Structures are given as C-alpha cells and as structure tokens.
mmCIF file of C-alpha atoms in Angstrom:
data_model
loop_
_atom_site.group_PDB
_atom_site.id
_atom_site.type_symbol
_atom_site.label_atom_id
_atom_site.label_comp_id
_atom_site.label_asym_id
_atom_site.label_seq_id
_atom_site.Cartn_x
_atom_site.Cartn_y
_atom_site.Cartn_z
ATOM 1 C CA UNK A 750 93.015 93.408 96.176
ATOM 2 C CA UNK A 751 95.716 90.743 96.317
ATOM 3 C CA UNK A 752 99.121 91.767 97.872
ATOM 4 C CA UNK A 753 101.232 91.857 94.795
ATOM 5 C CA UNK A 754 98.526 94.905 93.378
ATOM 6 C CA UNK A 755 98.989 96.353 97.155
ATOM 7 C CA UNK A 756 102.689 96.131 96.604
ATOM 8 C CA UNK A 757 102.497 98.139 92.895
ATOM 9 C CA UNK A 758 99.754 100.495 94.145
ATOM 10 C CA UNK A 759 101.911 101.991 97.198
ATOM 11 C CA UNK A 760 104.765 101.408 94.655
ATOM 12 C CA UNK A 761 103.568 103.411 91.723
ATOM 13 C CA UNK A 762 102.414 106.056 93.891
ATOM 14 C CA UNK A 763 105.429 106.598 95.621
ATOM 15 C CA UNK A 764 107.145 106.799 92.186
ATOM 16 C CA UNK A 765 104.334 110.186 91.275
ATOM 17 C CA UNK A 766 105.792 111.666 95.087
ATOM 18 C CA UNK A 767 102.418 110.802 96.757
ATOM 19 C CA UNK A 768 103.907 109.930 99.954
ATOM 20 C CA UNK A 769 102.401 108.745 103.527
ATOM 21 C CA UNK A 770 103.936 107.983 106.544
ATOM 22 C CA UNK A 771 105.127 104.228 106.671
ATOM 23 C CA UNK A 772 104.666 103.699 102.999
ATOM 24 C CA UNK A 773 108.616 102.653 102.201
ATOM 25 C CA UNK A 774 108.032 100.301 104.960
ATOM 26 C CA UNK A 775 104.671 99.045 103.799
ATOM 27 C CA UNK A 776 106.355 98.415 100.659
ATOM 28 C CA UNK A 777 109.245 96.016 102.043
ATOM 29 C CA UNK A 778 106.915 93.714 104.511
ATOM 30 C CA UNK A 779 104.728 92.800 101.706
ATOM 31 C CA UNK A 780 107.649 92.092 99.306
ATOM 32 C CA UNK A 781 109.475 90.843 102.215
ATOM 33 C CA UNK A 782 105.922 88.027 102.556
ATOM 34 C CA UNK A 783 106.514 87.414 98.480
ATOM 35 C CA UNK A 784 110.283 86.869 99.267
ATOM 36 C CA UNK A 785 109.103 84.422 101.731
ATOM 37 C CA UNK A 786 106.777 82.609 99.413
ATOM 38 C CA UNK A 787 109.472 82.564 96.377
ATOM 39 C CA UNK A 788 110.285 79.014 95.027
ATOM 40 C CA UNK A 789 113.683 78.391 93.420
ATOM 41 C CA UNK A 790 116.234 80.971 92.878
ATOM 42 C CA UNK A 791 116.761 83.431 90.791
ATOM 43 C CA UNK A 792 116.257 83.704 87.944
ATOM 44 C CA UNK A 793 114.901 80.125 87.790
ATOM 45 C CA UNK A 794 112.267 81.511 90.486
ATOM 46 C CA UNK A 795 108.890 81.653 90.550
ATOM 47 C CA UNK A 796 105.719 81.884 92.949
ATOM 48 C CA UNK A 797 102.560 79.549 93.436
ATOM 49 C CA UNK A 798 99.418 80.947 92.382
ATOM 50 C CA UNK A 799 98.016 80.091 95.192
ATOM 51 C CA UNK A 800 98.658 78.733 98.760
ATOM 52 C CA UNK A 801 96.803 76.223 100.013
ATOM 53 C CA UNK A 802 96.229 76.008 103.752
ATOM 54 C CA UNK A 803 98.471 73.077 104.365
ATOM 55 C CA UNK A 804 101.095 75.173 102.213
ATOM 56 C CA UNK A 805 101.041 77.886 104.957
ATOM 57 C CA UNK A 806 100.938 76.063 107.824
ATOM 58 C CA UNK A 807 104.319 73.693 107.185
ATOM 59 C CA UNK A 808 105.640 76.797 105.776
ATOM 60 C CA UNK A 809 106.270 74.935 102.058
ATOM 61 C CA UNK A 810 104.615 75.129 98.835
ATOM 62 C CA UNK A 811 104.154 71.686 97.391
ATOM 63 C CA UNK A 812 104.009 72.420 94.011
ATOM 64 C CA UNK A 813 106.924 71.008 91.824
ATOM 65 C CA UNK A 814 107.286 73.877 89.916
ATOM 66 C CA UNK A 815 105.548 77.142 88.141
ATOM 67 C CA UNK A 816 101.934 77.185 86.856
ATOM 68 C CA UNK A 817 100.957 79.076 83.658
ATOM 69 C CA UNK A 818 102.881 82.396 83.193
ATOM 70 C CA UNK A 819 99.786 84.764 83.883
ATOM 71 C CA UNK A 820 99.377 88.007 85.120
ATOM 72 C CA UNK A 821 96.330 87.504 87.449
ATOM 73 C CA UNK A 822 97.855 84.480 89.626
ATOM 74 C CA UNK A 823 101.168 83.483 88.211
ATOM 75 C CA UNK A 824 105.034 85.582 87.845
ATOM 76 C CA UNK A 825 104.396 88.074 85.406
ATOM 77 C CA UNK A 826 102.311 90.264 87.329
ATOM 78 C CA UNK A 827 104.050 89.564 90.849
ATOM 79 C CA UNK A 828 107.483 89.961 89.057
ATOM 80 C CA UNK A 829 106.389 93.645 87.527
ATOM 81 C CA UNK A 830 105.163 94.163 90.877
ATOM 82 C CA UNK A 831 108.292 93.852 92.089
ATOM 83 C CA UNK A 832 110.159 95.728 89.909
ATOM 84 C CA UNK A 833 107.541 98.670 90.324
ATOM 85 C CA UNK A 834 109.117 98.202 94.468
ATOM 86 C CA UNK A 835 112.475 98.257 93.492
ATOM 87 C CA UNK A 836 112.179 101.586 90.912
ATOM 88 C CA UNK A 837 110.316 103.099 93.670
ATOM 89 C CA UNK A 838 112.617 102.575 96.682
ATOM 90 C CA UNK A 839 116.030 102.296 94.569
ATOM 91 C CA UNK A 840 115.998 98.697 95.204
ATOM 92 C CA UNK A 841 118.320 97.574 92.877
ATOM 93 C CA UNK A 842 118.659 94.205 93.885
ATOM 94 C CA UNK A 843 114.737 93.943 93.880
ATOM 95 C CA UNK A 844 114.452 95.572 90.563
ATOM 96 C CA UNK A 845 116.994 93.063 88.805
ATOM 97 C CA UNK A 846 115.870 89.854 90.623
ATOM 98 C CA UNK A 847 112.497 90.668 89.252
ATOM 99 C CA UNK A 848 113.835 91.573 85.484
ATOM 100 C CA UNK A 849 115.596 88.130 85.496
ATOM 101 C CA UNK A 850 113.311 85.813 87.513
ATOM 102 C CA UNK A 851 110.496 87.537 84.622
ATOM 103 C CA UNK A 852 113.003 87.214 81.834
ATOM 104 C CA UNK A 853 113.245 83.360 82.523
ATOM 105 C CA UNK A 854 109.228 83.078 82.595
ATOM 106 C CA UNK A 855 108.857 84.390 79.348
ATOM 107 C CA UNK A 856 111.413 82.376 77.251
ATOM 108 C CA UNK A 857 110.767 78.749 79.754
ATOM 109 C CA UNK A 858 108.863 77.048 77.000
ATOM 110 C CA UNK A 859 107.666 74.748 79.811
ATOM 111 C CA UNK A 860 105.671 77.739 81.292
ATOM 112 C CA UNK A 861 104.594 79.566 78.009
ATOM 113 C CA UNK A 862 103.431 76.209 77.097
ATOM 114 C CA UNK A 863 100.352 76.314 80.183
ATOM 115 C CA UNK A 864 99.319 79.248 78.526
ATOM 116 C CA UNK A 865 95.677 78.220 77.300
ATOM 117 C CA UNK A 866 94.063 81.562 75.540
ATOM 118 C CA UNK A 867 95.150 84.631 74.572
ATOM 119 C CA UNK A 868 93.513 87.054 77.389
ATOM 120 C CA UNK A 869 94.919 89.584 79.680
ATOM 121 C CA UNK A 870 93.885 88.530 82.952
ATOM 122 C CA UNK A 871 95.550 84.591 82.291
ATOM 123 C CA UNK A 872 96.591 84.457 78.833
ATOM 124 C CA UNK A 873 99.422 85.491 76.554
ATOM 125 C CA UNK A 874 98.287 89.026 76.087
ATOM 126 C CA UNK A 875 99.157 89.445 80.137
ATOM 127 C CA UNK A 876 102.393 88.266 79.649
ATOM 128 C CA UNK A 877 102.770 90.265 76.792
ATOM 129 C CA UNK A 878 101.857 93.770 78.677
ATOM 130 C CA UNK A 879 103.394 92.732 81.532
ATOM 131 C CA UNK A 880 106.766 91.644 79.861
ATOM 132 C CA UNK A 881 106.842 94.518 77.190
ATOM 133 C CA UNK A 882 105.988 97.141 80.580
ATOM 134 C CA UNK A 883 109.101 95.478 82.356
ATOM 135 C CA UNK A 884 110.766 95.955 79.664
ATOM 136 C CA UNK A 885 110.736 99.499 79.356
ATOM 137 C CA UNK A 886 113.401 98.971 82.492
ATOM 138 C CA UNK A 887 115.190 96.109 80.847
ATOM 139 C CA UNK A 888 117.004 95.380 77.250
ATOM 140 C CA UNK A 889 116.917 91.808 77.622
ATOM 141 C CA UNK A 890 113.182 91.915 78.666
ATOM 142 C CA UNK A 891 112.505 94.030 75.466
ATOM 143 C CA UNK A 892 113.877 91.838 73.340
ATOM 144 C CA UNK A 893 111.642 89.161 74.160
ATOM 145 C CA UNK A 894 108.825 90.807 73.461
ATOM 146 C CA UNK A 895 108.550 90.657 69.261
ATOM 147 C CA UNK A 896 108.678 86.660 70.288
ATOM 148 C CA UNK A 897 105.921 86.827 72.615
ATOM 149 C CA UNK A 898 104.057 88.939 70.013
ATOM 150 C CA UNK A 899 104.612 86.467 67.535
ATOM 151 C CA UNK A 900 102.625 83.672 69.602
ATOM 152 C CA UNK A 901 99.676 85.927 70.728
ATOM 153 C CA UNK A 902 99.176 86.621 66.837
ATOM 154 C CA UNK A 903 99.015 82.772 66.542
ATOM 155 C CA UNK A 904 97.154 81.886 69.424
ATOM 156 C CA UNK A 905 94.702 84.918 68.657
ATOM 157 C CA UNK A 906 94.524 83.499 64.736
ATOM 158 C CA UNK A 907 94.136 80.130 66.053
ATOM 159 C CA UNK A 908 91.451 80.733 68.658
ATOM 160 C CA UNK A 909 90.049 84.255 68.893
ATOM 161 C CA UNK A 910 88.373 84.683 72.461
ATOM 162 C CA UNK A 911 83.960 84.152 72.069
ATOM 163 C CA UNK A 912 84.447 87.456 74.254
ATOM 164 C CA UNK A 913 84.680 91.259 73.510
ATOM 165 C CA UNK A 914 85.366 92.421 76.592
ATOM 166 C CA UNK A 915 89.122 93.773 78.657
ATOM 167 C CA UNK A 916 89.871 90.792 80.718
ATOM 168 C CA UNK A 917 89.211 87.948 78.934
ATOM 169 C CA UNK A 918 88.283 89.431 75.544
ATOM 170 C CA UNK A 919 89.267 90.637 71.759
ATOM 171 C CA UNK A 920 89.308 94.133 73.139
ATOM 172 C CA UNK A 921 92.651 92.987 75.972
ATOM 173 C CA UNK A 922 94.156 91.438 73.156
ATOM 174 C CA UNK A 923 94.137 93.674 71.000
ATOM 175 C CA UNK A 924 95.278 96.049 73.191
ATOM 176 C CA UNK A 925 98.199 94.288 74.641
ATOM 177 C CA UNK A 926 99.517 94.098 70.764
ATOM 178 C CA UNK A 927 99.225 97.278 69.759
ATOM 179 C CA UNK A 928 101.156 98.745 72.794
ATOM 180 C CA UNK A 929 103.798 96.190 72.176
ATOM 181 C CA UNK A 930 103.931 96.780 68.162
ATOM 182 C CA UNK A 931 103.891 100.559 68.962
ATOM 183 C CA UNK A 932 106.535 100.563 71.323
ATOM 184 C CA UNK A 933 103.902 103.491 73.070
ATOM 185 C CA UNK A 934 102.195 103.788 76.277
ATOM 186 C CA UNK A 935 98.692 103.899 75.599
ATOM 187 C CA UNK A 936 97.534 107.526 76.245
ATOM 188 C CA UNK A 937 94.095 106.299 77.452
ATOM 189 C CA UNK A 938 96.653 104.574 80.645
ATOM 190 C CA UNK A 939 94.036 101.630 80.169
ATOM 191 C CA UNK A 940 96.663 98.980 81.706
ATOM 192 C CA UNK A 941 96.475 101.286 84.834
ATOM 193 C CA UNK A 942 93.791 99.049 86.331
ATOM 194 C CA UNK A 943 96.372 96.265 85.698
ATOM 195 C CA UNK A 944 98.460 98.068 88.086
ATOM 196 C CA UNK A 945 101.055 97.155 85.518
ATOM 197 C CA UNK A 946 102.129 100.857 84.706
ATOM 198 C CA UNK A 947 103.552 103.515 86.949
#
C-alpha cells in the first residue's frame, strides 16, 4: 500500500469515528512526508510519481515538472488523499491546498495532455472519479467535471480499452462516467478500493 492510500485509509476511517490511539498523528507525519516531497506551490503544485534514489538522497526531485494526471502515481489520487486528511482532522488549510493544487491538474492542458487511455488506475477515467469525488467538497472542482467527461467520451470513442476489466478496462470507464453523469455515489461503494471515497 503506498503512503498516499495509508494517508486516506486512516483518513476515511477516522471520518466513520473508528478511532485508535495515535491515528490524528499518523495522519499528519505521512502528509507532513508528501508536504516534503511537494514540487511548486500551490496551486501550481504537484508531486513526482516516483522518487528515484538519487532524488531522496540530495533531498530534490529532478523532474521539471508533473507527469500524467493519474490516480495510481500522479496528483489526483495524492491530492484526494489529502483532502480526505484535511475533512478528517478539520484541516482546512490541507483540505483547500489540495482542492486547488487538484483544480489546477485537471484544467493544465499540459498535464491532461500525458493522459494516454482512458482507464482508472492511469487514465482519464481516474481523474475523472477522483476530480468529480473532490468535488463533492468543492464548486470549482465540480464544475470541471462535465469537461473532463467530455474527453473520456472522446478518448473512450476514439480508443476503447482491448480490456473488460476495473483497472484498466471498459468496466472502470464506464463506471467513472456514470457516477459523474449521475451526480450519485455508486451504492455498490465500488471506488472504495480506490480509497477515493470516505
């Protein structure tokens, strides 16, 4: 489990009052490590999908700027991540860094344009869920979404995954629209293995 799905898991059960001892604090050190790792400022902010090794040890990521906008690696799903923190501890300042630094990933055309397919694990259909979820918090977020929608439905028209499958398949797709269209959590919770919900 990477540390931005630790962060929403001790997050989003915090928010449903399932509480253990040292959880707030749990909470801060590994947002406090994403802080850390943050490039640029927000909202023009972003994090590196990855670190390498020299990375950590001079203490600088190297990259010039963001990678594709996805929810496995890239912002979306740290950024929702982070909001989940900031609902759960009344982190305002978290919460709305993450809206905006999110907000900015989904409208930078240079990011949406390193989008490649249309899946849920690194495609448009994560930024989708992700951005329309975050947006249940946040107008501006929410009004980005019928955009977004509009350039799944392309990409999706354009070239439909070989796949059936959640991940990298039809069936995320799919799924990822017709929350968005709907405007209605799904009542199976199948995003909740996304840890994008709460």
């Amino acid at each position: 489990m990477s540390s931005s799905a630790t962060a929403a898991t001790h997050a989003s059960t915090l928010r449903r009052g399932l509480v253990v001892s040292g959880q707030d604090a749990a909470i801060d050190r590994i947002c406090a490590w994403f802080d850390r790792w943050r490039c640029g400022t927000p909202p023009q902010a972003w994090w590196p999908e990855v670190l390498s090794r020299a990375d950590y040890v001079c203490g600088t990521v190297r990259l010039r700027g963001p990678h594709r906008p996805s929810w496995c690696y890239g912002t979306p799903g740290i950024a929702r991540a982070h909001q989940i923190a900031g609902l759960a501890l009344g982190d305002r300042t978290r919460q709305h860094h993450a809206e905006r630094i999110l907000g900015w990933c989904a409208t930078d055309q240079a990011q949406l344009a390193q989008l490649g397919d249309v899946s849920l694990c690194h495609g448009w259909a994560g930024l989708v869920h992700s951005v329309w979820r975050a947006g249940q918090h946040n107008d501006h977020l929410a009004a980005t979404v019928s955009h977004l929608l509009v350039c799944l439905a392309r990409c999706l028209a354009r070239r439909p995954p070989a796949q059936h499958g959640l991940l990298t398949g039809t069936a995320g797709a799919t799924l990822a629209q017709r929350a968005a269209r709907t405007n209605a959590p799904p009542i199976t919770q199948w995003d909740a293995c996304l840890l994008l919900n709460e």
